[in-house]
Coordinates of C-alpha atoms (C1' of nucleotides) in Angstrom, one line a residue:
Chain A
M1 CA 103.5 132.4 146.9
P2 CA 99.6 132.5 145.5
P3 CA 99.7 131.2 142.0
E4 CA 97.2 134.0 140.9
T5 CA 101.0 136.0 141.1
T6 CA 102.6 133.8 140.0
Q7 CA 100.5 133.7 137.3
L8 CA 100.6 137.6 136.4
L9 CA 104.5 137.5 137.5
S10 CA 104.5 135.0 134.1
E11 CA 102.7 137.4 131.8
T12 CA 105.0 139.8 132.5
F13 CA 108.1 137.9 131.9
K14 CA 106.4 136.7 129.4
L15 CA 106.6 140.6 127.3
L16 CA 110.6 140.2 127.8
A17 CA 110.6 136.0 126.5
D18 CA 110.7 138.4 122.8
P19 CA 113.6 139.3 121.3
T20 CA 112.0 141.5 119.7
R21 CA 109.7 142.2 122.1
L22 CA 113.2 142.6 124.2
A23 CA 115.3 144.4 121.3
I24 CA 112.0 147.5 121.4
V25 CA 111.9 147.8 125.3
F26 CA 115.4 148.1 125.6
A27 CA 115.1 151.2 122.5
C28 CA 113.2 152.9 124.5
K29 CA 114.9 153.1 127.8
E30 CA 117.5 155.8 127.5
A31 CA 115.1 157.7 126.3
P32 CA 111.1 158.0 125.1
R33 CA 111.2 157.0 121.3
P34 CA 108.4 157.8 119.3
V35 CA 107.1 154.2 117.2
G36 CA 108.7 154.9 113.4
E37 CA 112.4 156.1 115.3
I38 CA 112.6 152.4 117.2
A39 CA 111.4 150.9 113.7
G40 CA 113.6 152.4 111.6
A41 CA 116.8 151.3 114.2
L42 CA 115.7 147.8 114.3
D43 CA 115.2 147.5 110.7
L44 CA 111.1 146.2 111.7
S45 CA 107.6 147.2 110.5
Q46 CA 106.2 150.4 111.6
S47 CA 103.5 147.7 112.3
L48 CA 104.5 144.7 113.5
V49 CA 106.4 147.5 116.3
S50 CA 102.5 148.5 117.4
H51 CA 101.5 145.6 118.2
H52 CA 104.0 144.7 120.8
L53 CA 104.6 147.8 121.6
R54 CA 100.0 147.0 122.7
L55 CA 101.1 144.2 124.3
L56 CA 103.4 146.3 125.7
R57 CA 101.8 148.9 127.4
A58 CA 98.9 145.8 128.3
G59 CA 101.2 144.8 130.2
R60 CA 102.6 147.6 131.7
L61 CA 106.4 147.5 130.9
V62 CA 106.0 150.8 128.9
A63 CA 103.9 153.9 128.9
A64 CA 103.4 156.0 126.0
E65 CA 102.4 159.5 125.1
R66 CA 101.4 161.6 122.4
H67 CA 103.6 164.5 121.9
G68 CA 102.0 166.3 118.3
K69 CA 102.0 163.7 115.0
H70 CA 104.4 160.8 117.7
V71 CA 103.8 158.5 120.2
L72 CA 106.7 158.4 122.7
Y73 CA 107.2 155.3 124.4
R74 CA 109.3 155.2 127.8
L75 CA 110.6 152.2 130.2
N76 CA 107.2 152.7 133.1
D77 CA 109.4 152.8 136.0
A78 CA 113.2 151.4 137.2
H79 CA 111.7 148.1 138.5
I80 CA 111.6 147.1 134.3
A81 CA 115.2 148.8 134.0
R82 CA 116.8 146.9 137.1
V83 CA 115.5 144.2 135.4
L84 CA 117.0 144.8 132.4
T85 CA 120.0 145.0 134.4
D86 CA 120.7 142.2 136.0
M87 CA 119.7 139.7 133.6
A88 CA 122.0 141.1 131.0
E89 CA 124.7 140.6 134.2
H90 CA 123.5 137.2 134.6
V91 CA 124.0 136.5 130.9
A92 CA 127.3 138.1 130.5
E93 CA 129.4 136.0 133.6
D94 CA 130.7 133.8 131.1
H95 CA 129.1 130.0 131.4
E96 CA 132.6 127.8 132.7
E97 CA 132.4 124.9 134.8
P98 CA 135.7 124.9 137.1
H99 CA 137.6 122.2 135.2
P100 CA 138.5 119.6 137.5
Chain B
M1 CA 123.1 146.0 121.8
P2 CA 124.3 142.8 119.8
P3 CA 121.9 141.1 118.1
E4 CA 123.0 137.1 120.0
T5 CA 122.7 139.3 123.4
T6 CA 118.9 140.7 122.7
Q7 CA 117.9 136.3 122.0
L8 CA 120.7 135.0 124.6
L9 CA 118.5 137.7 126.5
S10 CA 115.0 136.6 125.8
E11 CA 115.2 133.4 126.0
T12 CA 116.9 133.9 129.8
F13 CA 113.5 135.8 130.6
K14 CA 112.1 132.6 128.0
L15 CA 112.2 130.3 131.0
L16 CA 110.9 132.5 133.7
A17 CA 107.9 133.2 131.3
D18 CA 105.9 130.0 132.0
P19 CA 103.7 130.3 135.4
T20 CA 104.8 126.4 136.3
R21 CA 108.0 126.9 136.2
L22 CA 107.8 130.2 137.6
A23 CA 106.9 128.2 141.0
I24 CA 109.5 125.4 140.7
V25 CA 112.0 128.5 141.3
F26 CA 110.8 130.2 143.6
A27 CA 110.0 126.4 145.2
C28 CA 113.8 126.8 145.3
K29 CA 114.2 130.1 146.1
E30 CA 115.3 129.9 150.0
A31 CA 116.0 126.1 149.9
P32 CA 117.6 123.9 147.3
R33 CA 115.0 121.9 147.5
P34 CA 114.8 117.9 145.7
V35 CA 112.2 117.3 142.9
G36 CA 110.2 115.5 144.9
E37 CA 109.5 118.2 147.4
I38 CA 109.3 120.4 144.8
A39 CA 106.2 118.5 142.6
G40 CA 104.8 117.6 145.9
A41 CA 104.4 120.9 147.0
L42 CA 103.3 122.2 143.6
D43 CA 101.1 119.7 142.9
L44 CA 102.2 118.9 139.8
S45 CA 103.9 115.2 138.5
Q46 CA 107.6 113.9 139.1
S47 CA 108.4 114.1 135.3
L48 CA 106.8 118.1 134.6
V49 CA 109.1 119.4 137.2
S50 CA 112.0 117.6 136.2
H51 CA 111.5 118.6 132.3
H52 CA 111.0 122.2 133.8
L53 CA 114.4 121.2 136.3
R54 CA 116.2 120.5 132.8
L55 CA 115.7 123.3 131.0
L56 CA 116.3 126.2 133.9
R57 CA 119.5 124.4 134.9
A58 CA 120.2 124.7 130.9
G59 CA 120.0 128.2 131.0
R60 CA 121.9 128.3 134.3
L61 CA 118.5 129.8 136.1
V62 CA 119.5 127.3 138.6
A63 CA 121.9 124.2 139.7
A64 CA 122.0 120.8 140.6
E65 CA 123.4 118.5 143.4
R66 CA 123.2 115.3 144.2
H67 CA 122.6 114.1 148.1
G68 CA 122.5 110.5 148.2
K69 CA 118.8 109.4 146.4
H70 CA 117.9 112.9 146.0
V71 CA 118.9 115.7 143.8
L72 CA 118.6 119.8 145.7
Y73 CA 118.1 122.4 143.3
R74 CA 118.8 125.9 144.2
L75 CA 119.2 128.7 142.2
N76 CA 121.7 130.1 140.1
D77 CA 123.1 133.5 141.6
A78 CA 122.0 136.5 143.5
H79 CA 121.3 138.3 139.7
I80 CA 118.3 135.9 139.6
A81 CA 117.0 136.5 143.1
R82 CA 116.7 139.9 142.3
V83 CA 115.3 139.7 138.6
L84 CA 112.1 137.8 140.7
T85 CA 112.1 140.5 144.1
D86 CA 112.4 143.8 141.5
M87 CA 109.6 142.0 138.7
A88 CA 107.8 140.8 142.0
E89 CA 108.3 144.4 143.7
H90 CA 106.9 145.8 139.6
V91 CA 103.5 144.0 139.6
A92 CA 102.8 144.5 143.2
E93 CA 102.4 148.0 142.4
D94 CA 99.1 149.5 142.0
H95 CA 97.7 149.8 139.0
E96 CA 95.2 152.7 139.3
E97 CA 96.1 156.1 136.9
P98 CA 95.9 158.8 138.2
H99 CA 91.7 160.6 139.0
P100 CA 91.6 163.4 136.3
Chain C
dC1 C1' 88.0 170.1 104.5
dC2 C1' 91.7 167.5 101.7
dA3 C1' 96.6 165.4 101.6
dA4 C1' 99.7 163.5 104.2
dT5 C1' 102.1 161.5 107.7
dA6 C1' 101.9 158.5 112.3
dT7 C1' 100.3 155.2 114.8
dA8 C1' 96.8 151.4 114.6
dT9 C1' 94.1 147.4 114.1
dG10 C1' 92.4 143.4 112.3
dA11 C1' 92.2 138.2 110.1
dA12 C1' 95.3 134.4 108.6
dC13 C1' 99.1 131.7 108.5
dA14 C1' 103.1 129.1 110.2
dC15 C1' 105.4 127.7 114.3
dG16 C1' 107.3 126.7 118.7
dT17 C1' 106.3 124.7 123.2
dG18 C1' 103.9 122.5 126.9
dT19 C1' 101.8 119.0 129.3
dT20 C1' 101.2 113.5 129.9
dC21 C1' 102.4 108.6 129.2
dA22 C1' 105.8 105.3 129.2
dA23 C1' 109.7 103.4 130.1
dG24 C1' 114.7 104.5 130.7
dT25 C1' 118.6 105.4 134.6
dG26 C1' 120.7 105.2 139.1
dA27 C1' 122.0 105.5 143.8
dA28 C1' 121.3 103.2 148.5
dC29 C1' 120.4 99.7 151.8
dA30 C1' 118.1 94.9 153.0
Chain D
dT1 C1' 122.9 91.2 144.5
dG2 C1' 118.5 92.2 143.5
dT3 C1' 114.8 95.5 144.7
dT4 C1' 113.1 99.9 145.9
dC5 C1' 112.9 104.9 145.8
dA6 C1' 114.3 109.3 143.0
dC7 C1' 114.4 111.2 139.2
dT8 C1' 114.8 111.7 134.2
dT9 C1' 114.1 110.9 129.4
dG10 C1' 111.8 109.4 125.4
dA11 C1' 107.6 110.5 121.4
dA12 C1' 103.2 112.4 120.6
dC13 C1' 99.4 116.6 121.0
dA14 C1' 97.6 120.3 122.0
dC15 C1' 97.7 125.1 122.2
dG16 C1' 99.2 130.4 122.0
dT17 C1' 101.8 133.8 119.8
dG18 C1' 104.8 136.3 116.2
dT19 C1' 105.2 137.9 111.8
dT20 C1' 102.9 139.7 107.7
dC21 C1' 99.2 141.9 104.9
dA22 C1' 95.7 145.4 104.1
dT23 C1' 93.3 148.8 106.3
dA24 C1' 91.5 152.0 109.7
dT25 C1' 92.8 155.5 112.5
dA26 C1' 94.2 160.5 114.6
dT27 C1' 96.5 164.8 114.0
dT28 C1' 98.9 168.5 111.6
dG29 C1' 99.5 171.9 107.4
dG30 C1' 98.1 173.6 103.1

DNA sequence: CCAATATATGAACACGTGTTCAAGTGAACA
DNA sequence: TGTTCACTTGAACACGTGTTCATATATTGG
C-alpha cells in the first residue's frame, strides 16, 4: 500500500466524514438535484451547500451538470453508491456483544 | 434518512478519514496483527498506533483478541473490507475528462 | 440592457483532533 | 516474585476545517 494511495483514500473518506456533507451526498443519491432544492430539503443555507458541493466535486464524489439556471448534482459513479450502502449496513448491525 | 443515522455514519467515515488510521486498518486487513508489528511495519510509535486502534475499536471497525502478551487486531466485518475495496477502486479510476 | 433568480466565492471565527511525551497496566517466564 | 515485554492511557500542544456573512458571477425573462 503506497502512502500516496493511503493519503488520497483518506482524503476521499474525509469528504464523507462530515454529517452535513454526507446528508448532501445522500440528498442527490437517488436523483440529480439542484443546489437550492438540496438546501431547502436539509434546511441549510445555499452558501453552505455550495461550499460543500465544491469539495465533493473536487473529490469526484459528485458531478455537476447545468440545466438552465439550475445546476444539478448527482453521485459520480457506482462505487460511491456502494460504499454508502455497505457502510450504512455496517452501522445498522446491532452493537450487541453476545451475553456471556 | 434520519439525522442520527447520518451522524453515526459520518462518525464511522471519520475513522477512515485519517491517513495514519487508514494505513493501520489496511495493515490488519489481510490477517490479524499485533500492535507492535503494525507500528513497526508503518514506522509509527506504539503509542500512536494504540491510540488509533482504540478509536477504531470504539467505532467497531476493528476487533481485538488477546493472544498471550500480544493483542491481535482484525477488521470487524466484511462490510468494512468491501467499503475499503470499493473506495480504492473509485480513487484508482483515472481522473481524465473526455477531451472535447 | 436591466432586473431577478440561482449558484459560487472569499474572509474570518470557533472548534475538534492527531500527535508526542510520560507514566500506567498486565501477562509471562526466569 | 519480580523483571521484562507488549500494550494502554492521560495531558497538552499545534493545526486543519465547518460555518456564517457579505459579495461576486451567471443565466433567463421583460
